Structures are given as C-alpha cells and as structure tokens.
PDB file of C-alpha atoms in Angstrom:
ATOM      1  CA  UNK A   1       0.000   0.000   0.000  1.00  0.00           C
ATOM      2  CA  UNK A   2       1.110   2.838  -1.052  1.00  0.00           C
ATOM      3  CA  UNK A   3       1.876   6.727   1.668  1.00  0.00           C
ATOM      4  CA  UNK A   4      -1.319   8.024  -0.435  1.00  0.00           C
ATOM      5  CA  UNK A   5      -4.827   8.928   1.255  1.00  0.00           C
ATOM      6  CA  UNK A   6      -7.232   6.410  -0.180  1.00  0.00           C
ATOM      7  CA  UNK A   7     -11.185   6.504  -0.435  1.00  0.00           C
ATOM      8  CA  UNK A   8     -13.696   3.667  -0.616  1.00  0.00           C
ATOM      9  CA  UNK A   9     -14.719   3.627  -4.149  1.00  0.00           C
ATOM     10  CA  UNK A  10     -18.436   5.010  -3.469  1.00  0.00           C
ATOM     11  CA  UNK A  11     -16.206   7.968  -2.278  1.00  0.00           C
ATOM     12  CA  UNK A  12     -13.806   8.496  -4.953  1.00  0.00           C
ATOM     13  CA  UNK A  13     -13.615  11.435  -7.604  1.00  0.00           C
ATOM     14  CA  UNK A  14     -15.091  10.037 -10.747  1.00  0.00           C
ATOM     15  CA  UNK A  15     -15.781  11.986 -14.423  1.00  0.00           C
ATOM     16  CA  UNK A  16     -16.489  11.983 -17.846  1.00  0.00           C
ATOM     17  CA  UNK A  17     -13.763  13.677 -20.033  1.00  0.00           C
ATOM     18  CA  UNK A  18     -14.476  14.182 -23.958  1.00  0.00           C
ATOM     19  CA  UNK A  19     -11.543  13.325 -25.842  1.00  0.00           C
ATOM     20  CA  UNK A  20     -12.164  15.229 -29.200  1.00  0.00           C
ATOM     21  CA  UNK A  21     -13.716  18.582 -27.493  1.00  0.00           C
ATOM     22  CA  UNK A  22     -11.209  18.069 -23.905  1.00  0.00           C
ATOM     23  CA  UNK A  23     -13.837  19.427 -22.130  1.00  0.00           C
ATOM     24  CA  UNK A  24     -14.720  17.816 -18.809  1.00  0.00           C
ATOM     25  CA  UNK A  25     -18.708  16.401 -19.091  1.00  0.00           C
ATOM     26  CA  UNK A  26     -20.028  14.716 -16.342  1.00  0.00           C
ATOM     27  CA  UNK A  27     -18.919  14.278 -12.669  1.00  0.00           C
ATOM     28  CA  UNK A  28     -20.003  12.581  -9.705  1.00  0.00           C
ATOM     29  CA  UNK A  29     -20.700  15.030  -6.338  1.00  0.00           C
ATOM     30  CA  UNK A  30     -16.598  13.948  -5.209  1.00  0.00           C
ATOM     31  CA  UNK A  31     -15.347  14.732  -8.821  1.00  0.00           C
ATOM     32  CA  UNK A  32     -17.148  18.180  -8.495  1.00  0.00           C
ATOM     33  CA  UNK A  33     -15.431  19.404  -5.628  1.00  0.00           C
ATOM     34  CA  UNK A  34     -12.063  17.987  -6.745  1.00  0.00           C
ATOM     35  CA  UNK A  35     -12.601  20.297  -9.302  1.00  0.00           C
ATOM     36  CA  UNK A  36     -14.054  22.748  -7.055  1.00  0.00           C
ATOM     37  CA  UNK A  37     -17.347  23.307  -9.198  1.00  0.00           C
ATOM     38  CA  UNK A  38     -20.775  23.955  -7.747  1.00  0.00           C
ATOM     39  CA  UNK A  39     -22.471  21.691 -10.677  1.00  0.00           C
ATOM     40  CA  UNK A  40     -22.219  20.313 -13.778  1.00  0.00           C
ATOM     41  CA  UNK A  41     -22.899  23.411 -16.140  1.00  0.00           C
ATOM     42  CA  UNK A  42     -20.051  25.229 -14.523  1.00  0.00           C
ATOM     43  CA  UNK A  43     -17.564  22.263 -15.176  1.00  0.00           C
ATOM     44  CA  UNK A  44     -18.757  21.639 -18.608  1.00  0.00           C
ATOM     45  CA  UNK A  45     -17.731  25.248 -19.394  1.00  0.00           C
ATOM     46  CA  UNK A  46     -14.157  24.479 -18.110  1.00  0.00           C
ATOM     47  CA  UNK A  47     -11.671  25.399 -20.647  1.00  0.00           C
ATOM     48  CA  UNK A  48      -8.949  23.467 -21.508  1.00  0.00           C
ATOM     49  CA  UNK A  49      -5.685  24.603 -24.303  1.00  0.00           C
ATOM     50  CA  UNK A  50      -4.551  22.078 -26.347  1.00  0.00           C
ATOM     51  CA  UNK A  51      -1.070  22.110 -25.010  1.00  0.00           C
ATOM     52  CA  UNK A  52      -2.742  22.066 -21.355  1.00  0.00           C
ATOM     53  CA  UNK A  53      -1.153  19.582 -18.876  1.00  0.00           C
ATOM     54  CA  UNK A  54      -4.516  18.187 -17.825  1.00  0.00           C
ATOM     55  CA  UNK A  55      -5.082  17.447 -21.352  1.00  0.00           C
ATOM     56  CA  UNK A  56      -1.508  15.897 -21.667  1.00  0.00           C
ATOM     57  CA  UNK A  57      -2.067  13.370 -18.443  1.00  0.00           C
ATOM     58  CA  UNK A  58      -5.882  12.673 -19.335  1.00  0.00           C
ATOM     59  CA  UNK A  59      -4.726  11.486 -23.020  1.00  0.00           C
ATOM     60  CA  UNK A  60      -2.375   9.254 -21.699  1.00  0.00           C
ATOM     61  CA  UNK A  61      -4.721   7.888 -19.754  1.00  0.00           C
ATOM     62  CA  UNK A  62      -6.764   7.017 -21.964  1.00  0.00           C
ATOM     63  CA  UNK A  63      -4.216   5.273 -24.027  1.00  0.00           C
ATOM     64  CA  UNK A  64      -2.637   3.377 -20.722  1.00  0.00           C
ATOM     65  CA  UNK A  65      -6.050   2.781 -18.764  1.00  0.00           C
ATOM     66  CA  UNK A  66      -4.056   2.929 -15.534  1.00  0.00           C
ATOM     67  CA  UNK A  67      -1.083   5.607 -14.643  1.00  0.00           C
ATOM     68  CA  UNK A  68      -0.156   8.228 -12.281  1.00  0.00           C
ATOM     69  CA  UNK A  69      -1.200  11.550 -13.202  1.00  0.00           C
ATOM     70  CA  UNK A  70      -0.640  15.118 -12.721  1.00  0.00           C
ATOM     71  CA  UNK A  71      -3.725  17.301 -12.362  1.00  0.00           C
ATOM     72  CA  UNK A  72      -4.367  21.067 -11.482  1.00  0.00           C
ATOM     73  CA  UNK A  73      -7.861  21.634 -10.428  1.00  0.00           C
ATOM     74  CA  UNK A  74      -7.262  24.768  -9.078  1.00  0.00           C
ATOM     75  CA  UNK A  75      -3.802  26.417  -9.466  1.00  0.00           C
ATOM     76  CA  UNK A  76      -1.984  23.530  -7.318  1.00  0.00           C
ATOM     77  CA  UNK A  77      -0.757  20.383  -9.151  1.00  0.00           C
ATOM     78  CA  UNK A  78      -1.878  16.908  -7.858  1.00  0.00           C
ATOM     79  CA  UNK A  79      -0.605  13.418  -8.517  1.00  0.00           C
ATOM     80  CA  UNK A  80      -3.401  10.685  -8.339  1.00  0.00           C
ATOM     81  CA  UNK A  81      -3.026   7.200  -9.071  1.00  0.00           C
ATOM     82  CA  UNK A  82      -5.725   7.033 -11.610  1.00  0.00           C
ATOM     83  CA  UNK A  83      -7.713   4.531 -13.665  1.00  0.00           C
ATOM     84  CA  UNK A  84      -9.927   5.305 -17.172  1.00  0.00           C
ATOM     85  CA  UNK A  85     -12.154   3.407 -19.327  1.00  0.00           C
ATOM     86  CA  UNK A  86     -12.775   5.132 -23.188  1.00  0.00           C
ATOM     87  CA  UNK A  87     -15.810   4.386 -24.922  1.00  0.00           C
ATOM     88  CA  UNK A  88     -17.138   5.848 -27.980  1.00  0.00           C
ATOM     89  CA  UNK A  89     -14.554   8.777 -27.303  1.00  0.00           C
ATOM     90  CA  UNK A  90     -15.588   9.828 -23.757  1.00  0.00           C
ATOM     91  CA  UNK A  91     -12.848   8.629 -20.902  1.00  0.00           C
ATOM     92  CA  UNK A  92     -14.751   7.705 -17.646  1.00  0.00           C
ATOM     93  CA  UNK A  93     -11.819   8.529 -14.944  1.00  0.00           C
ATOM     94  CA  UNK A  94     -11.408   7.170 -11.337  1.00  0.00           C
ATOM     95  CA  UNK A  95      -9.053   9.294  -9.186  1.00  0.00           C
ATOM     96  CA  UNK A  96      -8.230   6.189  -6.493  1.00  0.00           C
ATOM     97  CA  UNK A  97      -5.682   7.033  -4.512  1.00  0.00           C
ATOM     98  CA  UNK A  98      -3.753  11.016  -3.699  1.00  0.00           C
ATOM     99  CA  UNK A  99      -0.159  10.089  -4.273  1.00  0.00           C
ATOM    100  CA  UNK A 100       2.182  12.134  -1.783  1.00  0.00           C
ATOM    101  CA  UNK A 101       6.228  11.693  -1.507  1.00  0.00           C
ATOM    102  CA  UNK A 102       7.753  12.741   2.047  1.00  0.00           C
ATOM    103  CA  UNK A 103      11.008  11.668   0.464  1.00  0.00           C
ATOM    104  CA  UNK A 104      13.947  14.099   0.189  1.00  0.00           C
ATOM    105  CA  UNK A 105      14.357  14.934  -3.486  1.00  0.00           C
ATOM    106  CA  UNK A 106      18.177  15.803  -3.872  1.00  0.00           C
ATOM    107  CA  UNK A 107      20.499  14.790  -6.304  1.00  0.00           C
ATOM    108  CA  UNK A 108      22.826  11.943  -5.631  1.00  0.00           C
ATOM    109  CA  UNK A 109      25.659  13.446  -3.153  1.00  0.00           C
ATOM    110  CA  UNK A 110      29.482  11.927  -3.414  1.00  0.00           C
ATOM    111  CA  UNK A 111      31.351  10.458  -0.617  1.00  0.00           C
ATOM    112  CA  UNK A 112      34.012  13.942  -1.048  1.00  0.00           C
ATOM    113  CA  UNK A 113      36.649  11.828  -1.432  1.00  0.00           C
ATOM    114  CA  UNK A 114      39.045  11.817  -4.517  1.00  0.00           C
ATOM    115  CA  UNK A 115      41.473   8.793  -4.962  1.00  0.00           C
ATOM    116  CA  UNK A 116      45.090   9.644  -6.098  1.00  0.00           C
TER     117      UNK A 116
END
C-alpha cells in the first residue's frame, strides 16, 4: 500500500472527459469538488488549451487505462493514481488514490573523497 490517502470507491472522484472537445462532461458530487465546481454546467464550461497539462495526463490515460497523473484543479498540481475506461470517445476517470512523496528529493551526493 502505497503513503497516499485512499477513499472507498463510493467515495472516490469520478468523471467523464471528452476526448475530441477536452472538455470535462459529467462528474459525480466527489469529482465536483475535486474540481471545485458547484455543478455540472459550470464544469462543462471548463476550458482546456490544447497544449494544457490536464489534457496531456488525461490522453495518456486514456491510451494506458491505468497511470499516475498530474492534475491542477485549481492552481496547485496533484498526482493521483488514476484509472480510465474510453468508450465511444468519452474517458470515464477514477481518481483512487492522492499520491504524496515525504522523500527528500536531492540529487545523488558523493562520498568527497578523490582517490590519487
């Protein structure tokens, strides 16, 4: 198991992503306020650039059907350990599990010594 905060799946953030428009279509009431949305008009409305980084991690999704990914809902960039399911060109998405690191991220550090 991994450090991340998991839900039980009744609980987890869950939506509909449109491949061919990117634009976010359907989610359930924990998928709304991951993307901090009141309801579903205001996240259909949700604009999303082509070279967006959502759009980048929910494509290869869709091609890998399981992968961490990198989302921003509001600003503040997320990994999730995510799963998705295409059919006829909408990607249903499961967010199941936060992924957090409390690891030190430093480069490699030498021993200081130098042998003659």
């Amino acid at each position: 198991m991994s450090d991340g905060a998991s839900a039980p799946a009744h609980e987890r953030p869950e939506f509909f992503w449109d491949l061919s428009r990117r634009r976010l279509t359907w989610a359930n009431a924990e998928g709304l306020a991951f993307w901090r949305e009141a309801n579903l008009i205001d996240l259909s409305e949700r604009f999303f650039a082509p070279g967006d980084a959502t759009v980048g991690a929910l494509t290869r999704l869709a091609d890998e059907a399981a992968a961490i990914i990198r989302l921003t809902p509001d600003g503040a960039a997320e990994q999730w350990r995510a799963t998705g399911q295409v059919e006829n060109g909408v990607l249903h998405v499961i967010l199941n599990e936060l992924e957090r690191s409390d690891a030190l991220s430093a480069d490699p550090m030498s021993d200081g010594f130098e042998f003659a």
